[in-house]
Structure formats: C-alpha cells, structure tokens
PDB file of C-alpha atoms in Angstrom:
ATOM      1  CA  UNK B   6     -32.694 -34.733  -6.555  1.00  0.00           C
ATOM      2  CA  UNK B   7     -33.188 -35.980  -3.147  1.00  0.00           C
ATOM      3  CA  UNK B   8     -35.500 -33.844  -1.047  1.00  0.00           C
ATOM      4  CA  UNK B   9     -33.656 -31.816   1.706  1.00  0.00           C
ATOM      5  CA  UNK B  10     -35.389 -33.596   4.751  1.00  0.00           C
ATOM      6  CA  UNK B  11     -34.765 -37.060   3.164  1.00  0.00           C
ATOM      7  CA  UNK B  12     -31.013 -36.148   2.585  1.00  0.00           C
ATOM      8  CA  UNK B  13     -30.652 -34.826   6.209  1.00  0.00           C
ATOM      9  CA  UNK B  14     -31.822 -38.047   7.580  1.00  0.00           C
ATOM     10  CA  UNK B  15     -29.580 -39.997   5.383  1.00  0.00           C
ATOM     11  CA  UNK B  16     -26.686 -37.852   6.239  1.00  0.00           C
ATOM     12  CA  UNK B  17     -27.585 -38.169   9.983  1.00  0.00           C
ATOM     13  CA  UNK B  18     -27.327 -41.974   9.591  1.00  0.00           C
ATOM     14  CA  UNK B  19     -24.181 -41.762   7.654  1.00  0.00           C
ATOM     15  CA  UNK B  20     -22.441 -39.619  10.197  1.00  0.00           C
ATOM     16  CA  UNK B  21     -23.510 -41.456  13.128  1.00  0.00           C
ATOM     17  CA  UNK B  22     -22.469 -44.759  11.379  1.00  0.00           C
ATOM     18  CA  UNK B  23     -19.174 -43.458  10.532  1.00  0.00           C
ATOM     19  CA  UNK B  24     -18.085 -43.025  14.187  1.00  0.00           C
ATOM     20  CA  UNK B  25     -18.857 -46.663  14.823  1.00  0.00           C
ATOM     21  CA  UNK B  26     -17.016 -47.693  11.989  1.00  0.00           C
ATOM     22  CA  UNK B  27     -13.843 -45.688  12.870  1.00  0.00           C
ATOM     23  CA  UNK B  28     -13.984 -46.765  16.374  1.00  0.00           C
ATOM     24  CA  UNK B  29     -14.719 -50.413  16.372  1.00  0.00           C
ATOM     25  CA  UNK B  30     -14.923 -52.188  12.838  1.00  0.00           C
ATOM     26  CA  UNK B  31     -12.325 -50.820  10.298  1.00  0.00           C
ATOM     27  CA  UNK B  32      -9.368 -52.947  11.604  1.00  0.00           C
ATOM     28  CA  UNK B  33     -11.610 -55.899  12.311  1.00  0.00           C
ATOM     29  CA  UNK B  34     -13.111 -55.860   8.903  1.00  0.00           C
ATOM     30  CA  UNK B  35      -9.634 -55.806   7.185  1.00  0.00           C
ATOM     31  CA  UNK B  36      -8.502 -58.886   9.117  1.00  0.00           C
ATOM     32  CA  UNK B  37     -11.667 -60.761   9.008  1.00  0.00           C
ATOM     33  CA  UNK B  38     -12.075 -60.589   5.204  1.00  0.00           C
ATOM     34  CA  UNK B  39      -8.945 -61.578   3.502  1.00  0.00           C
ATOM     35  CA  UNK B  40      -9.821 -60.888  -0.236  1.00  0.00           C
ATOM     36  CA  UNK B  41     -10.277 -63.287  -2.993  1.00  0.00           C
ATOM     37  CA  UNK B  42      -7.014 -64.873  -3.190  1.00  0.00           C
ATOM     38  CA  UNK B  43      -3.367 -64.648  -4.483  1.00  0.00           C
ATOM     39  CA  UNK B  44      -2.694 -62.638  -7.602  1.00  0.00           C
ATOM     40  CA  UNK B  45       0.557 -62.861  -9.715  1.00  0.00           C
ATOM     41  CA  UNK B  46       2.422 -59.415  -9.671  1.00  0.00           C
ATOM     42  CA  UNK B  47       5.835 -59.800 -11.405  1.00  0.00           C
ATOM     43  CA  UNK B  48       9.222 -61.743 -11.771  1.00  0.00           C
ATOM     44  CA  UNK B  49      12.529 -60.736 -10.461  1.00  0.00           C
ATOM     45  CA  UNK B  50      15.945 -62.255 -10.374  1.00  0.00           C
ATOM     46  CA  UNK B  51      16.377 -65.167  -7.761  1.00  0.00           C
ATOM     47  CA  UNK B  52      18.073 -64.215  -4.464  1.00  0.00           C
ATOM     48  CA  UNK B  53      19.623 -66.307  -1.756  1.00  0.00           C
ATOM     49  CA  UNK B  54      16.908 -67.534   0.524  1.00  0.00           C
ATOM     50  CA  UNK B  55      14.086 -67.358  -1.977  1.00  0.00           C
ATOM     51  CA  UNK B  56      11.749 -70.543  -2.290  1.00  0.00           C
ATOM     52  CA  UNK B  57      12.994 -72.551  -5.056  1.00  0.00           C
ATOM     53  CA  UNK B  58       9.331 -73.665  -5.821  1.00  0.00           C
ATOM     54  CA  UNK B  59       8.736 -69.924  -6.818  1.00  0.00           C
ATOM     55  CA  UNK B  60      11.183 -70.194  -9.706  1.00  0.00           C
ATOM     56  CA  UNK B  61       9.692 -69.133 -12.972  1.00  0.00           C
ATOM     57  CA  UNK B  62      11.341 -71.896 -15.160  1.00  0.00           C
ATOM     58  CA  UNK B  63      10.025 -70.453 -18.442  1.00  0.00           C
ATOM     59  CA  UNK B  64      11.565 -67.092 -17.766  1.00  0.00           C
ATOM     60  CA  UNK B  65      14.719 -68.704 -16.432  1.00  0.00           C
ATOM     61  CA  UNK B  66      15.079 -70.734 -19.543  1.00  0.00           C
ATOM     62  CA  UNK B  67      15.209 -67.623 -21.680  1.00  0.00           C
ATOM     63  CA  UNK B  68      17.675 -65.934 -19.425  1.00  0.00           C
ATOM     64  CA  UNK B  69      21.213 -66.482 -18.093  1.00  0.00           C
ATOM     65  CA  UNK B  70      20.105 -66.532 -14.495  1.00  0.00           C
ATOM     66  CA  UNK B  71      17.081 -67.886 -12.449  1.00  0.00           C
ATOM     67  CA  UNK B  72      13.894 -65.808 -11.771  1.00  0.00           C
ATOM     68  CA  UNK B  73      11.295 -66.043  -9.256  1.00  0.00           C
ATOM     69  CA  UNK B  74       7.488 -65.252  -9.326  1.00  0.00           C
ATOM     70  CA  UNK B  75       6.191 -62.712  -6.910  1.00  0.00           C
ATOM     71  CA  UNK B  76       2.551 -62.747  -5.745  1.00  0.00           C
ATOM     72  CA  UNK B  77       0.509 -60.380  -3.768  1.00  0.00           C
ATOM     73  CA  UNK B  78      -2.738 -60.804  -1.664  1.00  0.00           C
ATOM     74  CA  UNK B  79      -5.833 -59.355  -3.809  1.00  0.00           C
ATOM     75  CA  UNK B  80      -7.455 -57.258  -1.120  1.00  0.00           C
ATOM     76  CA  UNK B  81     -10.416 -55.913  -2.906  1.00  0.00           C
ATOM     77  CA  UNK B  82     -13.628 -57.556  -2.087  1.00  0.00           C
ATOM     78  CA  UNK B  83     -17.263 -57.663  -3.662  1.00  0.00           C
ATOM     79  CA  UNK B  84     -19.709 -57.405  -0.545  1.00  0.00           C
ATOM     80  CA  UNK B  85     -23.554 -57.767  -0.965  1.00  0.00           C
ATOM     81  CA  UNK B  86     -26.276 -56.918   1.329  1.00  0.00           C
ATOM     82  CA  UNK B  87     -29.144 -59.311   0.744  1.00  0.00           C
ATOM     83  CA  UNK B  88     -31.927 -57.724   2.875  1.00  0.00           C
ATOM     84  CA  UNK B  89     -35.322 -59.077   4.077  1.00  0.00           C
ATOM     85  CA  UNK B  90     -37.984 -56.256   3.877  1.00  0.00           C
ATOM     86  CA  UNK B  91     -41.026 -58.562   4.528  1.00  0.00           C
ATOM     87  CA  UNK B  92     -43.857 -57.411   6.569  1.00  0.00           C
ATOM     88  CA  UNK B  93     -42.549 -58.980   9.888  1.00  0.00           C
ATOM     89  CA  UNK B  94     -39.744 -56.432   9.782  1.00  0.00           C
ATOM     90  CA  UNK B  95     -42.252 -53.824  10.980  1.00  0.00           C
ATOM     91  CA  UNK B  96     -42.356 -55.384  14.369  1.00  0.00           C
ATOM     92  CA  UNK B  97     -40.843 -53.445  17.097  1.00  0.00           C
ATOM     93  CA  UNK B  98     -41.773 -53.748  20.825  1.00  0.00           C
ATOM     94  CA  UNK B  99     -38.583 -51.890  22.185  1.00  0.00           C
ATOM     95  CA  UNK B 100     -36.956 -48.691  21.140  1.00  0.00           C
ATOM     96  CA  UNK B 101     -36.861 -49.643  17.370  1.00  0.00           C
ATOM     97  CA  UNK B 102     -38.441 -51.793  14.829  1.00  0.00           C
ATOM     98  CA  UNK B 103     -36.751 -54.607  13.019  1.00  0.00           C
ATOM     99  CA  UNK B 104     -36.659 -52.441   9.895  1.00  0.00           C
ATOM    100  CA  UNK B 105     -34.859 -49.659  11.768  1.00  0.00           C
ATOM    101  CA  UNK B 106     -32.243 -52.153  13.014  1.00  0.00           C
ATOM    102  CA  UNK B 107     -31.645 -53.347   9.533  1.00  0.00           C
ATOM    103  CA  UNK B 108     -31.146 -49.674   8.297  1.00  0.00           C
ATOM    104  CA  UNK B 109     -28.649 -49.066  10.965  1.00  0.00           C
ATOM    105  CA  UNK B 110     -26.829 -52.552  10.280  1.00  0.00           C
ATOM    106  CA  UNK B 111     -26.801 -52.046   6.514  1.00  0.00           C
ATOM    107  CA  UNK B 112     -25.395 -48.586   6.696  1.00  0.00           C
ATOM    108  CA  UNK B 113     -22.632 -49.842   9.146  1.00  0.00           C
ATOM    109  CA  UNK B 114     -21.674 -52.707   6.957  1.00  0.00           C
ATOM    110  CA  UNK B 115     -21.683 -50.541   3.699  1.00  0.00           C
ATOM    111  CA  UNK B 116     -19.598 -47.922   5.375  1.00  0.00           C
ATOM    112  CA  UNK B 117     -17.099 -50.493   6.685  1.00  0.00           C
ATOM    113  CA  UNK B 118     -16.730 -51.954   3.181  1.00  0.00           C
ATOM    114  CA  UNK B 119     -16.260 -48.520   1.537  1.00  0.00           C
ATOM    115  CA  UNK B 120     -13.707 -47.560   4.024  1.00  0.00           C
ATOM    116  CA  UNK B 121     -11.843 -50.753   3.339  1.00  0.00           C
ATOM    117  CA  UNK B 122     -11.972 -49.780  -0.430  1.00  0.00           C
ATOM    118  CA  UNK B 123     -14.309 -52.643  -1.252  1.00  0.00           C
ATOM    119  CA  UNK B 124     -17.241 -52.592  -3.503  1.00  0.00           C
ATOM    120  CA  UNK B 125     -20.663 -53.080  -1.838  1.00  0.00           C
ATOM    121  CA  UNK B 126     -24.118 -53.886  -3.554  1.00  0.00           C
ATOM    122  CA  UNK B 127     -27.695 -54.228  -2.214  1.00  0.00           C
ATOM    123  CA  UNK B 128     -30.638 -56.476  -2.896  1.00  0.00           C
ATOM    124  CA  UNK B 129     -33.896 -55.940  -1.099  1.00  0.00           C
ATOM    125  CA  UNK B 130     -36.394 -58.695  -1.095  1.00  0.00           C
ATOM    126  CA  UNK B 131     -39.801 -59.775   0.197  1.00  0.00           C
ATOM    127  CA  UNK B 132     -41.652 -62.750  -1.658  1.00  0.00           C
ATOM    128  CA  UNK B 133     -40.125 -61.021  -4.755  1.00  0.00           C
ATOM    129  CA  UNK B 134     -37.172 -58.960  -5.534  1.00  0.00           C
ATOM    130  CA  UNK B 135     -37.936 -55.383  -4.730  1.00  0.00           C
ATOM    131  CA  UNK B 136     -34.732 -53.671  -5.600  1.00  0.00           C
ATOM    132  CA  UNK B 137     -31.283 -54.855  -6.827  1.00  0.00           C
ATOM    133  CA  UNK B 138     -28.163 -52.374  -6.939  1.00  0.00           C
ATOM    134  CA  UNK B 139     -24.831 -53.617  -8.223  1.00  0.00           C
ATOM    135  CA  UNK B 140     -21.722 -53.387  -6.168  1.00  0.00           C
ATOM    136  CA  UNK B 141     -19.649 -50.200  -6.494  1.00  0.00           C
ATOM    137  CA  UNK B 142     -17.387 -48.073  -4.422  1.00  0.00           C
ATOM    138  CA  UNK B 143     -17.732 -44.488  -3.190  1.00  0.00           C
ATOM    139  CA  UNK B 144     -19.469 -42.271  -0.606  1.00  0.00           C
ATOM    140  CA  UNK B 145     -22.188 -41.188  -3.077  1.00  0.00           C
ATOM    141  CA  UNK B 146     -22.946 -45.035  -3.707  1.00  0.00           C
ATOM    142  CA  UNK B 147     -23.212 -45.596   0.131  1.00  0.00           C
ATOM    143  CA  UNK B 148     -25.786 -42.685   0.410  1.00  0.00           C
ATOM    144  CA  UNK B 149     -27.867 -44.326  -2.235  1.00  0.00           C
ATOM    145  CA  UNK B 150     -27.788 -47.576  -0.434  1.00  0.00           C
ATOM    146  CA  UNK B 151     -28.898 -45.904   2.840  1.00  0.00           C
ATOM    147  CA  UNK B 152     -31.722 -44.091   1.020  1.00  0.00           C
ATOM    148  CA  UNK B 153     -33.223 -47.370  -0.416  1.00  0.00           C
ATOM    149  CA  UNK B 154     -32.895 -49.024   2.988  1.00  0.00           C
ATOM    150  CA  UNK B 155     -34.640 -46.174   4.451  1.00  0.00           C
ATOM    151  CA  UNK B 156     -37.486 -45.351   1.896  1.00  0.00           C
ATOM    152  CA  UNK B 157     -38.009 -48.418  -0.225  1.00  0.00           C
ATOM    153  CA  UNK B 158     -41.769 -49.215  -0.007  1.00  0.00           C
ATOM    154  CA  UNK B 159     -42.131 -53.029  -0.886  1.00  0.00           C
ATOM    155  CA  UNK B 160     -44.714 -54.330  -2.963  1.00  0.00           C
ATOM    156  CA  UNK B 161     -44.626 -57.785  -1.424  1.00  0.00           C
ATOM    157  CA  UNK B 162     -45.336 -58.707   2.338  1.00  0.00           C
ATOM    158  CA  UNK B 163     -44.063 -62.358   2.452  1.00  0.00           C
ATOM    159  CA  UNK B 164     -40.650 -63.793   2.741  1.00  0.00           C
ATOM    160  CA  UNK B 165     -38.940 -65.844  -0.056  1.00  0.00           C
ATOM    161  CA  UNK B 166     -35.156 -66.511   0.857  1.00  0.00           C
ATOM    162  CA  UNK B 167     -34.821 -69.258  -1.736  1.00  0.00           C
ATOM    163  CA  UNK B 168     -35.801 -66.821  -4.572  1.00  0.00           C
ATOM    164  CA  UNK B 169     -33.450 -64.029  -3.205  1.00  0.00           C
ATOM    165  CA  UNK B 170     -30.407 -66.464  -3.104  1.00  0.00           C
ATOM    166  CA  UNK B 171     -31.243 -67.653  -6.578  1.00  0.00           C
ATOM    167  CA  UNK B 172     -31.323 -64.074  -7.806  1.00  0.00           C
ATOM    168  CA  UNK B 173     -28.015 -63.431  -6.250  1.00  0.00           C
ATOM    169  CA  UNK B 174     -26.437 -66.342  -7.913  1.00  0.00           C
ATOM    170  CA  UNK B 175     -27.556 -64.883 -11.298  1.00  0.00           C
ATOM    171  CA  UNK B 176     -26.197 -61.363 -10.810  1.00  0.00           C
ATOM    172  CA  UNK B 177     -23.103 -61.987  -8.781  1.00  0.00           C
ATOM    173  CA  UNK B 178     -20.717 -63.929 -11.121  1.00  0.00           C
ATOM    174  CA  UNK B 179     -17.606 -63.726  -8.893  1.00  0.00           C
ATOM    175  CA  UNK B 180     -17.050 -64.818  -5.369  1.00  0.00           C
ATOM    176  CA  UNK B 181     -18.808 -62.346  -2.987  1.00  0.00           C
ATOM    177  CA  UNK B 182     -19.214 -61.692   0.769  1.00  0.00           C
ATOM    178  CA  UNK B 183     -22.955 -61.920   1.243  1.00  0.00           C
ATOM    179  CA  UNK B 184     -24.629 -60.588   4.400  1.00  0.00           C
ATOM    180  CA  UNK B 185     -27.933 -62.336   4.420  1.00  0.00           C
ATOM    181  CA  UNK B 186     -29.940 -60.049   6.765  1.00  0.00           C
ATOM    182  CA  UNK B 187     -33.422 -61.560   7.783  1.00  0.00           C
ATOM    183  CA  UNK B 188     -35.622 -62.907  10.580  1.00  0.00           C
ATOM    184  CA  UNK B 189     -35.592 -66.041   8.639  1.00  0.00           C
ATOM    185  CA  UNK B 190     -39.353 -66.650   9.184  1.00  0.00           C
ATOM    186  CA  UNK B 191     -39.361 -68.705   6.069  1.00  0.00           C
ATOM    187  CA  UNK B 192     -38.975 -72.286   5.039  1.00  0.00           C
ATOM    188  CA  UNK B 193     -37.764 -74.410   2.044  1.00  0.00           C
ATOM    189  CA  UNK B 194     -34.643 -72.440   1.481  1.00  0.00           C
ATOM    190  CA  UNK B 195     -32.128 -75.018   2.615  1.00  0.00           C
ATOM    191  CA  UNK B 196     -30.998 -76.245  -0.698  1.00  0.00           C
ATOM    192  CA  UNK B 197     -30.691 -72.641  -2.196  1.00  0.00           C
ATOM    193  CA  UNK B 198     -28.652 -71.678   0.845  1.00  0.00           C
ATOM    194  CA  UNK B 199     -26.350 -74.661   0.349  1.00  0.00           C
ATOM    195  CA  UNK B 200     -25.771 -74.087  -3.388  1.00  0.00           C
ATOM    196  CA  UNK B 201     -25.093 -70.390  -2.851  1.00  0.00           C
ATOM    197  CA  UNK B 202     -22.580 -71.181   0.045  1.00  0.00           C
ATOM    198  CA  UNK B 203     -20.634 -73.086  -2.642  1.00  0.00           C
ATOM    199  CA  UNK B 204     -20.071 -70.107  -4.589  1.00  0.00           C
ATOM    200  CA  UNK B 205     -20.191 -67.189  -2.064  1.00  0.00           C
ATOM    201  CA  UNK B 206     -19.148 -66.373   1.455  1.00  0.00           C
ATOM    202  CA  UNK B 207     -22.560 -66.399   3.125  1.00  0.00           C
ATOM    203  CA  UNK B 208     -22.954 -64.625   6.558  1.00  0.00           C
ATOM    204  CA  UNK B 209     -26.536 -64.948   8.092  1.00  0.00           C
ATOM    205  CA  UNK B 210     -27.580 -62.074  10.234  1.00  0.00           C
ATOM    206  CA  UNK B 211     -30.650 -63.104  12.267  1.00  0.00           C
ATOM    207  CA  UNK B 212     -32.850 -60.099  13.303  1.00  0.00           C
ATOM    208  CA  UNK B 213     -35.012 -60.572  16.214  1.00  0.00           C
ATOM    209  CA  UNK B 214     -37.464 -58.746  18.680  1.00  0.00           C
ATOM    210  CA  UNK B 215     -37.888 -59.677  22.410  1.00  0.00           C
ATOM    211  CA  UNK B 216     -41.598 -60.174  21.906  1.00  0.00           C
ATOM    212  CA  UNK B 217     -41.122 -62.913  19.237  1.00  0.00           C
ATOM    213  CA  UNK B 218     -39.842 -65.481  21.883  1.00  0.00           C
ATOM    214  CA  UNK B 219     -41.567 -64.191  25.046  1.00  0.00           C
ATOM    215  CA  UNK B 220     -45.303 -63.257  25.130  1.00  0.00           C
ATOM    216  CA  UNK B 221     -46.472 -60.807  27.922  1.00  0.00           C
ATOM    217  CA  UNK B 222     -49.492 -61.422  30.019  1.00  0.00           C
ATOM    218  CA  UNK B 223     -51.880 -58.753  28.707  1.00  0.00           C
ATOM    219  CA  UNK B 224     -55.108 -60.578  28.521  1.00  0.00           C
ATOM    220  CA  UNK B 225     -57.122 -60.882  25.328  1.00  0.00           C
ATOM    221  CA  UNK B 226     -55.418 -59.388  22.196  1.00  0.00           C
ATOM    222  CA  UNK B 227     -55.913 -59.275  18.551  1.00  0.00           C
ATOM    223  CA  UNK B 228     -52.869 -60.195  16.486  1.00  0.00           C
ATOM    224  CA  UNK B 229     -52.314 -59.700  12.843  1.00  0.00           C
ATOM    225  CA  UNK B 230     -49.669 -61.621  10.810  1.00  0.00           C
ATOM    226  CA  UNK B 231     -47.891 -58.658   8.804  1.00  0.00           C
ATOM    227  CA  UNK B 232     -46.987 -61.146   6.016  1.00  0.00           C
ATOM    228  CA  UNK B 233     -50.345 -63.001   5.520  1.00  0.00           C
ATOM    229  CA  UNK B 234     -52.666 -60.463   6.983  1.00  0.00           C
ATOM    230  CA  UNK B 235     -54.291 -63.187   9.048  1.00  0.00           C
ATOM    231  CA  UNK B 236     -56.017 -61.895  12.332  1.00  0.00           C
ATOM    232  CA  UNK B 237     -56.424 -64.049  15.533  1.00  0.00           C
ATOM    233  CA  UNK B 238     -57.651 -63.400  18.963  1.00  0.00           C
ATOM    234  CA  UNK B 239     -55.328 -64.779  21.673  1.00  0.00           C
ATOM    235  CA  UNK B 240     -55.669 -65.023  25.394  1.00  0.00           C
ATOM    236  CA  UNK B 241     -52.317 -64.106  26.698  1.00  0.00           C
ATOM    237  CA  UNK B 242     -53.222 -64.630  30.374  1.00  0.00           C
ATOM    238  CA  UNK B 243     -53.259 -68.348  29.695  1.00  0.00           C
ATOM    239  CA  UNK B 244     -49.953 -69.912  30.620  1.00  0.00           C
ATOM    240  CA  UNK B 245     -50.582 -72.690  28.308  1.00  0.00           C
ATOM    241  CA  UNK B 246     -50.867 -70.216  25.370  1.00  0.00           C
ATOM    242  CA  UNK B 247     -47.603 -68.420  26.517  1.00  0.00           C
ATOM    243  CA  UNK B 248     -45.678 -71.792  26.838  1.00  0.00           C
ATOM    244  CA  UNK B 249     -46.813 -72.985  23.424  1.00  0.00           C
ATOM    245  CA  UNK B 250     -45.840 -69.648  21.878  1.00  0.00           C
ATOM    246  CA  UNK B 251     -42.300 -69.890  23.367  1.00  0.00           C
ATOM    247  CA  UNK B 252     -42.084 -73.637  22.367  1.00  0.00           C
ATOM    248  CA  UNK B 253     -42.934 -72.881  18.738  1.00  0.00           C
ATOM    249  CA  UNK B 254     -40.288 -70.071  18.725  1.00  0.00           C
ATOM    250  CA  UNK B 255     -37.696 -72.481  20.179  1.00  0.00           C
ATOM    251  CA  UNK B 256     -38.499 -75.204  17.565  1.00  0.00           C
ATOM    252  CA  UNK B 257     -38.232 -72.756  14.751  1.00  0.00           C
ATOM    253  CA  UNK B 258     -34.913 -71.255  16.204  1.00  0.00           C
ATOM    254  CA  UNK B 259     -33.483 -74.713  16.604  1.00  0.00           C
ATOM    255  CA  UNK B 260     -34.137 -75.833  13.137  1.00  0.00           C
ATOM    256  CA  UNK B 261     -32.794 -72.626  11.667  1.00  0.00           C
ATOM    257  CA  UNK B 262     -29.526 -72.796  13.793  1.00  0.00           C
ATOM    258  CA  UNK B 263     -29.170 -76.584  13.067  1.00  0.00           C
ATOM    259  CA  UNK B 264     -29.056 -75.728   9.357  1.00  0.00           C
ATOM    260  CA  UNK B 265     -26.420 -73.153   9.837  1.00  0.00           C
ATOM    261  CA  UNK B 266     -24.298 -75.528  11.719  1.00  0.00           C
ATOM    262  CA  UNK B 267     -24.780 -78.301   9.120  1.00  0.00           C
ATOM    263  CA  UNK B 268     -23.742 -75.881   6.425  1.00  0.00           C
ATOM    264  CA  UNK B 269     -20.789 -74.584   8.530  1.00  0.00           C
ATOM    265  CA  UNK B 270     -22.264 -70.967   8.602  1.00  0.00           C
ATOM    266  CA  UNK B 271     -21.320 -68.546  11.368  1.00  0.00           C
ATOM    267  CA  UNK B 272     -24.346 -66.440  12.051  1.00  0.00           C
ATOM    268  CA  UNK B 273     -24.684 -63.097  13.721  1.00  0.00           C
ATOM    269  CA  UNK B 274     -27.623 -62.590  16.120  1.00  0.00           C
ATOM    270  CA  UNK B 275     -29.123 -59.103  16.688  1.00  0.00           C
ATOM    271  CA  UNK B 276     -32.025 -57.974  18.591  1.00  0.00           C
ATOM    272  CA  UNK B 277     -33.919 -54.562  18.533  1.00  0.00           C
ATOM    273  CA  UNK B 278     -33.141 -52.132  21.232  1.00  0.00           C
ATOM    274  CA  UNK B 279     -29.710 -53.683  21.811  1.00  0.00           C
ATOM    275  CA  UNK B 280     -26.116 -52.594  20.765  1.00  0.00           C
ATOM    276  CA  UNK B 281     -25.076 -54.006  17.375  1.00  0.00           C
ATOM    277  CA  UNK B 282     -21.363 -52.961  17.389  1.00  0.00           C
ATOM    278  CA  UNK B 283     -20.302 -55.441  20.062  1.00  0.00           C
ATOM    279  CA  UNK B 284     -21.925 -58.522  18.272  1.00  0.00           C
ATOM    280  CA  UNK B 285     -20.200 -57.559  15.027  1.00  0.00           C
ATOM    281  CA  UNK B 286     -16.906 -56.991  16.888  1.00  0.00           C
ATOM    282  CA  UNK B 287     -17.220 -60.401  18.372  1.00  0.00           C
ATOM    283  CA  UNK B 288     -18.096 -62.033  15.129  1.00  0.00           C
ATOM    284  CA  UNK B 289     -15.167 -60.697  13.216  1.00  0.00           C
ATOM    285  CA  UNK B 290     -12.913 -61.864  16.020  1.00  0.00           C
ATOM    286  CA  UNK B 291     -14.680 -65.347  15.793  1.00  0.00           C
ATOM    287  CA  UNK B 292     -14.120 -65.245  12.105  1.00  0.00           C
ATOM    288  CA  UNK B 293     -10.587 -64.385  12.174  1.00  0.00           C
ATOM    289  CA  UNK B 294      -9.807 -67.110  14.625  1.00  0.00           C
ATOM    290  CA  UNK B 295     -11.773 -69.640  12.624  1.00  0.00           C
ATOM    291  CA  UNK B 296      -9.736 -68.785   9.529  1.00  0.00           C
TER     292      UNK B 296
END
C-alpha cells in the first residue's frame, strides 16, 4: 500500500502531466512512431484496381477466382525509459534539479505511450542497474513508474551507460523505442550505443543545467563531485578558470554530439528550469519529417 502523502504527489504529477499530453503530444506521438511494421490480416477476392503483386497465388490456385492479401499497420509499440539516476542528477541551480526534470519527463513520456495504447517499461541505472520494470499497459502501471522515478534511492553514484544498454539488449527481445535519458557524463559507451541502435530505436535525451556550461564569478568555492565524492577548491573569480571550465564542457558536448551524428541518432536537449513540452513537440515534428 502506497502511503497517502506519496500517492498524492504521484497523482499530482500524473494529473499535471496528462494535461500536457492532451494539449501537445498525443497526435504528435501517434504520427512520429509508426509501429513495428506491416502485419498480414486476411485474404479477400480480387477486385478491379487491386495491385496484382498482392495476389495470394496459393489461395488462388485452390479457388476458381483470384484472391489478394490484405495487410494492416501494426500500431502497438514497446517503449522503454532508460534513465540515469547517478549523483550528478542532484544538481539544480535553477527552479528544479536534473532529477526533478527527469521525473517530469518520464511521466510525460509514459503517459503519452499509454494514451496511444503502447506498452512502456523502465530501467533506472547508475554505475549498476538499480531497478528494471518490464513494459506493460495501463494507468496503474504508469503510477508505479512515476513512483519509482520519484522515490528510488539509488545505491550507486556513478554512471555506466554501456552496462545499461547491454542490460536493455538482454531484457528487450523485440524492437523497442528507447528513450535514453542522461546527462551523458560518461565515456566508453560508444560501441554499446552502436550495437543497441541496430536492434532498437534509440532516442538520446540530454539533461543539462545552466551552471554546467557557465561558471559564475562568486570567488573561492568548494565543489564536490556527486559521482566520485572528490572535493576541490576553485577560484571562480579567475577568468582563466572560468574559460577553462567552459572549454571542457564544450569539448565534452562536441564529442557527444559528434557520436550522435555518426550513429544517425536525433537527440532531444532539455535544461532545468525550462519548458520541456516545446522541445518534445519540435522533436516529434523533426522525426516525422525525417521518416
């Protein structure tokens, strides 16, 4: 049984998210994700104007008239949220932390999938797999996913995207639409991303905070790495230090984005304190046009 105060918070997120789904995303989701392919439905007698390439010669040979095969688009999708809960997600220098942004995003994507009658699953990871929930349908299932996004207390603090992608390949046997939600503060995951991309439809969602690319001038500060625990003292009044900080971020971002381009992945970029609906709306349009 979920405690009342926790249930109220989950329901609040669900209700707030459902409005955004209704207003902006339901139609876009349907058009951006086309299902797994074409599925045979039935045969019927040939009619003038039918494509002769659709004639079922086996059935025709057993009958006294030609028959054609009918197909329908298989609409049901399997969607999976692969979510990074490493220590760096606790950063938040605006109106929300990266973890809070991830919760809102995860709820929005799960609600969109369920509204389109798709299955949705969830894997939470750090430098290990923290929680894995198989894809299912239904509003009760969405409530469970939101609860895990809100209240999962990860054991690990680091990031291992490679391990998360390998885990996904083991548990998802069919082709899946995968939202890989992370700040991508990791390395050596390139091959795993390439391999996973051959089987699944991978959508990188890059989560960032403004202070990660722009250091303010606030004098001497003590900074702690949330993933490693390392503490350093930094003079932020030094222009050289601020420029070096910005350059390191630029290089990291450039390396990541070059990888996405090389693998022909279309990422979504989200930042704390900013609207998330419009970037998703824009992405779904780009994806539809790209298809």
